Amino acid sequence: GQNIDQPTEMTATEGAIVQINCTYQTSGFNGLFWYQQHAGEAPTFLSYNVLDGLEEKGRFSSFLSRSKGYSYLLLKELQMKDSASYLCAVRDSNYQLIWGAGTKLIIKP
Amino acid sequence: SQTIHQWPATLVQPVGSPLSLECTVEGTSNPNLYWYRQAAGRGLQLLFYSVGIGQISSEVPQNLSASRPQDRQFILSSKKLLLSDSGFYLCAWGGQQGSETQYFGPGTRLLVL
């Protein structure tokens, strides 16, 4: 079967750094996506990795290791508005997205 | 730029009633279109996807159906809603290559009572 694992919930402090991990087992791999979803809203695209290594976009970075079936999303200089769920999704051999259940990130002042 | 619309934003329906949710996309031609459902605390579940007018692929057997009468219109329907149909319904579009990012509409929150 296909499986995406992420922690259910994480807590961090405003101004700090947090790393959200994602491990996957899928039938084929054609890229990994991270989305942000605020409560009651639709997911918005954050990052895409298809090759091993780190992709940086401002305060957010995403890392991929295909051999380990592992990715993480790194958020720096946390702000209260970063409180949201972060969804990891992998595109499989059929080019369909397989979604994790998401990690709820709580930011405390 | 591309935009995607969904309506209604929220819906409360009795069990056994019909359903019609609409999704339209602007600013792109011949997109791939997707219907997802998100239950509380769960990952996104792909319900249907379409690569063109009249072309619908179903991922999960259920009492829902989808149609694509126009290039940029995608409709999710049911003849008789079940309690288990409650959830957050999201429409998304992506490029025709199948390798591009999916972008989501604002969603419809459905409560079946």
CSV table of N, CA, C and O in Angstrom, one decimal, chain A residues 16-77:
chain,number,residue,atom,x,y,z
A,16,ALA,N,11.3,31.1,16.7
A,16,ALA,CA,12.2,29.9,16.7
A,16,ALA,C,12.2,29.3,15.3
A,16,ALA,O,11.6,29.8,14.3
A,17,ILE,N,12.8,28.1,15.2
A,17,ILE,CA,12.8,27.2,14.0
A,17,ILE,C,12.1,25.9,14.3
A,17,ILE,O,12.3,25.4,15.4
A,18,VAL,N,11.4,25.4,13.3
A,18,VAL,CA,10.8,24.1,13.5
A,18,VAL,C,11.0,23.3,12.2
A,18,VAL,O,11.0,23.8,11.1
A,19,GLN,N,11.1,22.0,12.4
A,19,GLN,CA,11.3,21.0,11.3
A,19,GLN,C,10.1,20.0,11.3
A,19,GLN,O,10.0,19.3,12.3
A,20,ILE,N,9.4,19.9,10.2
A,20,ILE,CA,8.3,19.0,10.1
A,20,ILE,C,8.7,17.9,9.2
A,20,ILE,O,9.0,18.1,8.0
A,21,ASN,N,8.7,16.7,9.7
A,21,ASN,CA,9.2,15.5,8.9
A,21,ASN,C,8.1,14.8,8.2
A,21,ASN,O,6.9,14.8,8.6
A,22,CYS,N,8.4,14.2,7.1
A,22,CYS,CA,7.5,13.4,6.3
A,22,CYS,C,8.2,12.2,5.7
A,22,CYS,O,9.3,12.4,5.1
A,23,THR,N,7.7,11.0,6.0
A,23,THR,CA,8.3,9.8,5.4
A,23,THR,C,7.2,9.2,4.5
A,23,THR,O,6.0,9.3,4.8
A,24,TYR,N,7.6,8.6,3.4
A,24,TYR,CA,6.7,8.0,2.5
A,24,TYR,C,7.1,6.7,1.9
A,24,TYR,O,8.3,6.4,1.8
A,25,GLN,N,6.1,5.9,1.6
A,25,GLN,CA,6.2,4.6,0.8
A,25,GLN,C,5.2,4.7,-0.2
A,25,GLN,O,4.0,4.6,0.1
A,26,THR,N,5.6,4.8,-1.5
A,26,THR,CA,4.6,4.9,-2.6
A,26,THR,C,5.0,4.1,-3.8
A,26,THR,O,6.2,3.7,-3.9
A,27,SER,N,4.1,3.8,-4.6
A,27,SER,CA,4.4,3.1,-5.9
A,27,SER,C,4.9,4.1,-6.9
A,27,SER,O,4.2,4.7,-7.6
A,28,GLY,N,6.2,4.2,-6.9
A,28,GLY,CA,6.8,5.2,-7.8
A,28,GLY,C,6.9,6.6,-7.1
A,28,GLY,O,6.3,6.9,-6.1
A,29,PHE,N,7.8,7.4,-7.7
A,29,PHE,CA,8.0,8.8,-7.1
A,29,PHE,C,8.2,9.7,-8.3
A,29,PHE,O,9.1,9.5,-9.1
A,30,ASN,N,7.3,10.8,-8.3
A,30,ASN,CA,7.5,11.8,-9.3
A,30,ASN,C,7.3,13.2,-8.7
A,30,ASN,O,6.7,14.1,-9.2
A,31,GLY,N,7.9,13.3,-7.5
A,31,GLY,CA,7.9,14.6,-6.8
A,31,GLY,C,7.2,14.6,-5.5
A,31,GLY,O,6.3,13.8,-5.3
A,32,LEU,N,7.6,15.6,-4.6
A,32,LEU,CA,7.0,15.7,-3.3
A,32,LEU,C,6.6,17.2,-3.1
A,32,LEU,O,7.4,18.1,-3.4
A,33,PHE,N,5.4,17.4,-2.6
A,33,PHE,CA,4.9,18.7,-2.4
A,33,PHE,C,4.6,19.0,-0.9
A,33,PHE,O,4.3,18.1,-0.2
A,34,TRP,N,4.8,20.2,-0.5
A,34,TRP,CA,4.3,20.7,0.8
A,34,TRP,C,3.3,21.8,0.6
A,34,TRP,O,3.5,22.7,-0.3
A,35,TYR,N,2.2,21.7,1.3
A,35,TYR,CA,1.2,22.7,1.3
A,35,TYR,C,0.9,23.2,2.7
A,35,TYR,O,1.1,22.5,3.7
A,36,GLN,N,0.5,24.4,2.8
A,36,GLN,CA,0.0,25.0,4.1
A,36,GLN,C,-1.5,25.1,4.0
A,36,GLN,O,-2.1,25.6,3.0
A,37,GLN,N,-2.1,24.8,5.1
A,37,GLN,CA,-3.6,24.9,5.2
A,37,GLN,C,-4.0,25.5,6.5
A,37,GLN,O,-3.9,24.9,7.6
A,38,HIS,N,-4.5,26.8,6.5
A,38,HIS,CA,-5.0,27.4,7.7
A,38,HIS,C,-6.4,26.8,8.0
A,38,HIS,O,-7.1,26.4,7.0
A,39,ALA,N,-6.8,26.9,9.2
A,39,ALA,CA,-8.1,26.3,9.6
A,39,ALA,C,-9.2,26.8,8.8
A,39,ALA,O,-9.4,28.0,8.7
A,40,GLY,N,-10.0,25.9,8.3
A,40,GLY,CA,-11.2,26.3,7.5
A,40,GLY,C,-10.9,26.8,6.1
A,40,GLY,O,-11.9,27.2,5.4
A,41,GLU,N,-9.7,26.7,5.7
A,41,GLU,CA,-9.3,27.2,4.4
A,41,GLU,C,-8.8,26.1,3.5
A,41,GLU,O,-8.5,25.0,3.9
A,42,ALA,N,-8.6,26.4,2.2
A,42,ALA,CA,-8.0,25.4,1.3
A,42,ALA,C,-6.5,25.4,1.4
A,42,ALA,O,-5.9,26.4,1.9
A,43,PRO,N,-5.9,24.3,1.0
A,43,PRO,CA,-4.4,24.2,1.0
A,43,PRO,C,-3.8,25.2,0.0
A,43,PRO,O,-4.4,25.4,-1.1
A,44,THR,N,-2.7,25.8,0.4
A,44,THR,CA,-1.9,26.6,-0.6
A,44,THR,C,-0.5,26.0,-0.8
A,44,THR,O,0.1,25.6,0.2
A,45,PHE,N,0.0,26.1,-2.0
A,45,PHE,CA,1.2,25.4,-2.3
A,45,PHE,C,2.4,26.2,-1.7
A,45,PHE,O,2.5,27.4,-1.7
A,46,LEU,N,3.3,25.4,-1.1
A,46,LEU,CA,4.5,26.0,-0.5
A,46,LEU,C,5.8,25.6,-1.3
A,46,LEU,O,6.6,26.5,-1.6
A,47,SER,N,6.0,24.3,-1.6
A,47,SER,CA,7.3,23.9,-2.2
A,47,SER,C,7.1,22.6,-2.9
A,47,SER,O,6.2,21.8,-2.7
A,48,TYR,N,8.1,22.3,-3.8
A,48,TYR,CA,8.1,21.1,-4.6
A,48,TYR,C,9.6,20.6,-4.7
A,48,TYR,O,10.5,21.4,-5.0
A,49,ASN,N,9.7,19.3,-4.4
A,49,ASN,CA,11.1,18.7,-4.5
A,49,ASN,C,10.9,17.5,-5.4
A,49,ASN,O,10.1,16.7,-5.2
A,50,VAL,N,11.8,17.4,-6.4
A,50,VAL,CA,11.9,16.1,-7.2
A,50,VAL,C,13.3,15.5,-7.2
A,50,VAL,O,13.4,14.3,-7.4
A,51,LEU,N,14.3,16.4,-6.9
A,51,LEU,CA,15.7,15.9,-6.8
A,51,LEU,C,16.1,16.0,-5.3
A,51,LEU,O,15.6,16.8,-4.6
A,52,ASP,N,17.1,15.2,-5.0
A,52,ASP,CA,17.6,15.2,-3.6
A,52,ASP,C,18.2,16.6,-3.3
A,52,ASP,O,18.8,17.2,-4.2
A,53,GLY,N,18.0,17.0,-2.1
A,53,GLY,CA,18.6,18.2,-1.6
A,53,GLY,C,17.6,19.2,-1.1
A,53,GLY,O,16.5,18.9,-0.8
A,54,LEU,N,18.1,20.4,-0.9
A,54,LEU,CA,17.4,21.5,-0.2
A,54,LEU,C,16.9,22.5,-1.2
A,54,LEU,O,17.7,23.0,-2.0
A,55,GLU,N,15.6,22.9,-1.0
A,55,GLU,CA,15.0,24.0,-1.8
A,55,GLU,C,14.7,25.1,-0.8
A,55,GLU,O,13.9,24.8,0.1
A,56,GLU,N,15.2,26.3,-1.0
A,56,GLU,CA,14.9,27.4,-0.1
A,56,GLU,C,14.0,28.4,-0.7
A,56,GLU,O,14.3,28.9,-1.8
A,57,LYS,N,13.0,28.9,0.1
A,57,LYS,CA,12.1,29.9,-0.3
A,57,LYS,C,11.9,30.8,0.8
A,57,LYS,O,11.0,30.6,1.6
A,58,GLY,N,12.7,31.9,1.0
A,58,GLY,CA,12.5,32.8,2.1
A,58,GLY,C,12.7,32.1,3.4
A,58,GLY,O,13.7,31.4,3.7
A,59,ARG,N,11.7,32.2,4.3
A,59,ARG,CA,11.8,31.6,5.6
A,59,ARG,C,11.5,30.1,5.6
A,59,ARG,O,11.8,29.4,6.6
A,60,PHE,N,11.1,29.6,4.4
A,60,PHE,CA,10.7,28.1,4.3
A,60,PHE,C,11.7,27.4,3.5
A,60,PHE,O,12.2,27.9,2.4
A,61,SER,N,12.1,26.2,3.9
A,61,SER,CA,13.0,25.4,3.1
A,61,SER,C,12.4,23.9,3.1
A,61,SER,O,11.8,23.5,4.1
A,62,SER,N,12.6,23.2,2.0
A,62,SER,CA,12.2,21.8,2.0
A,62,SER,C,13.3,21.0,1.5
A,62,SER,O,14.1,21.3,0.6
A,63,PHE,N,13.5,19.8,2.2
A,63,PHE,CA,14.6,18.9,1.9
A,63,PHE,C,14.0,17.5,1.4
A,63,PHE,O,13.0,17.1,1.9
A,64,LEU,N,14.7,16.9,0.5
A,64,LEU,CA,14.3,15.6,0.0
A,64,LEU,C,15.4,14.6,0.0
A,64,LEU,O,16.5,15.0,-0.5
A,65,SER,N,15.2,13.4,0.5
A,65,SER,CA,16.1,12.2,0.2
A,65,SER,C,15.3,11.1,-0.3
A,65,SER,O,14.5,10.5,0.4
A,66,ARG,N,15.4,10.9,-1.6
A,66,ARG,CA,14.6,9.8,-2.3
A,66,ARG,C,15.0,8.4,-1.8
A,66,ARG,O,14.2,7.5,-1.6
A,67,SER,N,16.3,8.2,-1.6
A,67,SER,CA,16.8,6.9,-1.1
A,67,SER,C,16.2,6.5,0.2
A,67,SER,O,16.0,5.3,0.5
A,68,LYS,N,15.9,7.5,1.1
A,68,LYS,CA,15.4,7.3,2.4
A,68,LYS,C,13.9,7.4,2.5
A,68,LYS,O,13.3,7.2,3.5
A,69,GLY,N,13.3,7.9,1.4
A,69,GLY,CA,11.8,8.1,1.4
A,69,GLY,C,11.5,9.2,2.5
A,69,GLY,O,10.5,9.0,3.2
A,70,TYR,N,12.2,10.3,2.5
A,70,TYR,CA,12.1,11.2,3.6
A,70,TYR,C,12.2,12.6,3.1
A,70,TYR,O,13.0,13.0,2.2
A,71,SER,N,11.4,13.5,3.7
A,71,SER,CA,11.4,14.9,3.4
A,71,SER,C,11.2,15.7,4.7
A,71,SER,O,10.6,15.1,5.7
A,72,TYR,N,11.7,16.9,4.8
A,72,TYR,CA,11.3,17.8,5.9
A,72,TYR,C,11.0,19.2,5.3
A,72,TYR,O,11.6,19.6,4.3
A,73,LEU,N,10.2,19.9,6.1
A,73,LEU,CA,9.9,21.3,5.8
A,73,LEU,C,10.4,22.0,7.0
A,73,LEU,O,10.1,21.7,8.2
A,74,LEU,N,11.3,23.0,6.7
A,74,LEU,CA,11.9,23.8,7.8
A,74,LEU,C,11.4,25.2,7.8
A,74,LEU,O,11.4,25.9,6.7
A,75,LEU,N,10.9,25.7,8.9
A,75,LEU,CA,10.3,27.0,9.0
A,75,LEU,C,11.2,27.8,10.0
A,75,LEU,O,11.4,27.4,11.1
A,76,LYS,N,11.7,28.9,9.5
A,76,LYS,CA,12.6,29.7,10.3
A,76,LYS,C,11.8,31.0,10.8
A,76,LYS,O,10.9,31.4,10.1
A,77,GLU,N,12.4,31.6,11.8
A,77,GLU,CA,11.8,32.9,12.3
A,77,GLU,C,10.3,32.8,12.4
A,77,GLU,O,9.6,33.7,11.8
